[in-house]
Coordinates of C-alpha atoms in Angstrom, one line a residue:
X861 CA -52.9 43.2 56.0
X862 CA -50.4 45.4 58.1
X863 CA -46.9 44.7 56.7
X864 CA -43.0 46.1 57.0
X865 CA -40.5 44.3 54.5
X866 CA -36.9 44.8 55.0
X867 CA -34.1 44.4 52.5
X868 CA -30.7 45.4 51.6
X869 CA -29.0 43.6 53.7
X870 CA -25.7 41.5 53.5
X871 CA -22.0 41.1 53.8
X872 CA -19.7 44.3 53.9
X873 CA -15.9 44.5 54.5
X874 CA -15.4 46.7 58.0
X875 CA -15.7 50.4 56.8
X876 CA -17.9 50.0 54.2
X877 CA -21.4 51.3 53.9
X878 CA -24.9 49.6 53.6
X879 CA -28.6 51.1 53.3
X880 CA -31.5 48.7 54.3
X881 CA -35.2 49.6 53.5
X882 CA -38.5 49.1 55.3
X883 CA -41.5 48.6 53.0
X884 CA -44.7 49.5 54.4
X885 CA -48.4 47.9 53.0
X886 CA -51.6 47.6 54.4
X887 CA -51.5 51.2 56.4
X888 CA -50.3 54.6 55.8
X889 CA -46.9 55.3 57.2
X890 CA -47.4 58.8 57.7
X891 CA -50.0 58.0 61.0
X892 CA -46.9 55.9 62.0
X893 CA -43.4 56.4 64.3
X894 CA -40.9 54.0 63.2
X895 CA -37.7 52.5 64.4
X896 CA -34.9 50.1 63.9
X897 CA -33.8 47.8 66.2
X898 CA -31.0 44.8 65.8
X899 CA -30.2 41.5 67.4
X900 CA -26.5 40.5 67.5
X901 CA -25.9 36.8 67.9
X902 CA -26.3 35.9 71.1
X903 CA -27.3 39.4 72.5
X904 CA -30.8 40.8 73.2
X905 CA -32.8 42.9 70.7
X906 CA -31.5 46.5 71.0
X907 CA -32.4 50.1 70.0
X908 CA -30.8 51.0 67.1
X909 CA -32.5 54.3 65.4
X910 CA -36.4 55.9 65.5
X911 CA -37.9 58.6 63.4
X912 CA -41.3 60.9 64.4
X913 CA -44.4 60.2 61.9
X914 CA -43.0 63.5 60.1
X915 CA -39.4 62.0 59.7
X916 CA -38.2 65.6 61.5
X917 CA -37.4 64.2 64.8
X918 CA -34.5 61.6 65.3
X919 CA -32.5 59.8 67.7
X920 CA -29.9 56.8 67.6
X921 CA -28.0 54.7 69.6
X922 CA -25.1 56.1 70.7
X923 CA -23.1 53.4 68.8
X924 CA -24.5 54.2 65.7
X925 CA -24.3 58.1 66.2
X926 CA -22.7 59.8 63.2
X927 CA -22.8 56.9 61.0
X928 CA -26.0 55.7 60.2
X929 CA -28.7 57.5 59.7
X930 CA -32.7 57.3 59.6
X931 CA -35.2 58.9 57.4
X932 CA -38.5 57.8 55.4
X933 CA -40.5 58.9 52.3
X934 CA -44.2 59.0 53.3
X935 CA -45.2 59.3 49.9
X936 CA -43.5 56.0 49.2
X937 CA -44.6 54.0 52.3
X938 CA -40.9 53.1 52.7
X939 CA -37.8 54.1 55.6
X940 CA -34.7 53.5 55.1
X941 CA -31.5 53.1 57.3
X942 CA -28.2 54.3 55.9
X943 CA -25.5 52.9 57.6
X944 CA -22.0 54.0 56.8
X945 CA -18.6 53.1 58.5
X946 CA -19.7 50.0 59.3
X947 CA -17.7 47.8 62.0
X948 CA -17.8 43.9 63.2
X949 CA -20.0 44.8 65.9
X950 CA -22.6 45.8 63.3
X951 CA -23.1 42.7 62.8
X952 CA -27.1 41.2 63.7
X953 CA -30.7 40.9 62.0
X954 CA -32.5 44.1 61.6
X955 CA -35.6 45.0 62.2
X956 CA -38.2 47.5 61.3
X957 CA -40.8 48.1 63.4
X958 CA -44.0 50.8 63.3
X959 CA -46.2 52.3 66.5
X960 CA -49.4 53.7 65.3
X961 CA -49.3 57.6 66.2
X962 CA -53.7 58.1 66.3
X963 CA -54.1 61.7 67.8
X964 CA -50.5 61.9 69.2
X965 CA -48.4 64.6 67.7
X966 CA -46.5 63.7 65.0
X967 CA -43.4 64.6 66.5
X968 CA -43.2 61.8 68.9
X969 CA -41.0 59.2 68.2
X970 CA -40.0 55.7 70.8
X971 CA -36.6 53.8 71.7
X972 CA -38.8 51.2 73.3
X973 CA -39.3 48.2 71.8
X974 CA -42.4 47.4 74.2
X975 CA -43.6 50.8 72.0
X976 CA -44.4 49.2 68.7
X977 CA -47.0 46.6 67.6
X978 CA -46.2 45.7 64.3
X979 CA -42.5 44.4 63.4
X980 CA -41.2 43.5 59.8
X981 CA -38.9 39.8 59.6
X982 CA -35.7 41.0 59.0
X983 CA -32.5 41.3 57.5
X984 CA -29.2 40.2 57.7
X985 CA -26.2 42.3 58.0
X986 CA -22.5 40.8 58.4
X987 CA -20.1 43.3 58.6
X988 CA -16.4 40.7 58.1
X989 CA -13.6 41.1 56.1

């Protein structure tokens, strides 16, 4: 069974720093771009962070440039998000979500949500003092 598990969220004082983890089982992550996405109370889902199957290629948000950042271990099925100077407007569930690559290059990675198929449950984050 195809599954992403997210944890390490929580509660943070503004400033502080958090890393959240995507757990991959049932497929191999390496065939697999992934991405984080978050929903703020009352707001739409939006585009947080994505990574290319080979974990070279990047991009973020521009909210979240130069303070979190996005990178996975293939050998241990897992991404990760480290998010650091967090602010109130951090605040929202995120989610991990994968896009099966097949033949496409590795290198290609999607800010779409509409691009990925499988989605984990997610986690909280509350950024308050």
């Amino acid at each position: 069974q195809v599954q992403l598990v997210e944890s390490g969220g929580g509660l943070v004082q503004p400033g502080g720093s958090l890393r959240l983890s995507c757990a991959a089982s049932g497929f191999t992550l390496s065939t697999y771009a992934m991405g984080w996405f978050r929903r703020a109370p009352g707001k739409e889902r939006q585009f947080v962070a994505a990574i290319s199957g080979s974990g070279v290629y990047t991009d973020y948000a521009d909210s979240v440039k130069f303070r979190f950042r996005i990178s996975r271990d293939n050998v241990k099925n897992t991404m990760y998000l480290q998010m650091d100077s967090l602010r109130p407007e951090d605040t929202g569930i995120y989610y991990c979500a994968a896009h099966f690559l097949g033949a496409v290059s590795g290198s290609t990675y999607f800010m779409s949500s509409s691009s990925y198929e499988t989605w984990g449950q997610g986690t909280q984050v509350t950024v308050s003092s």
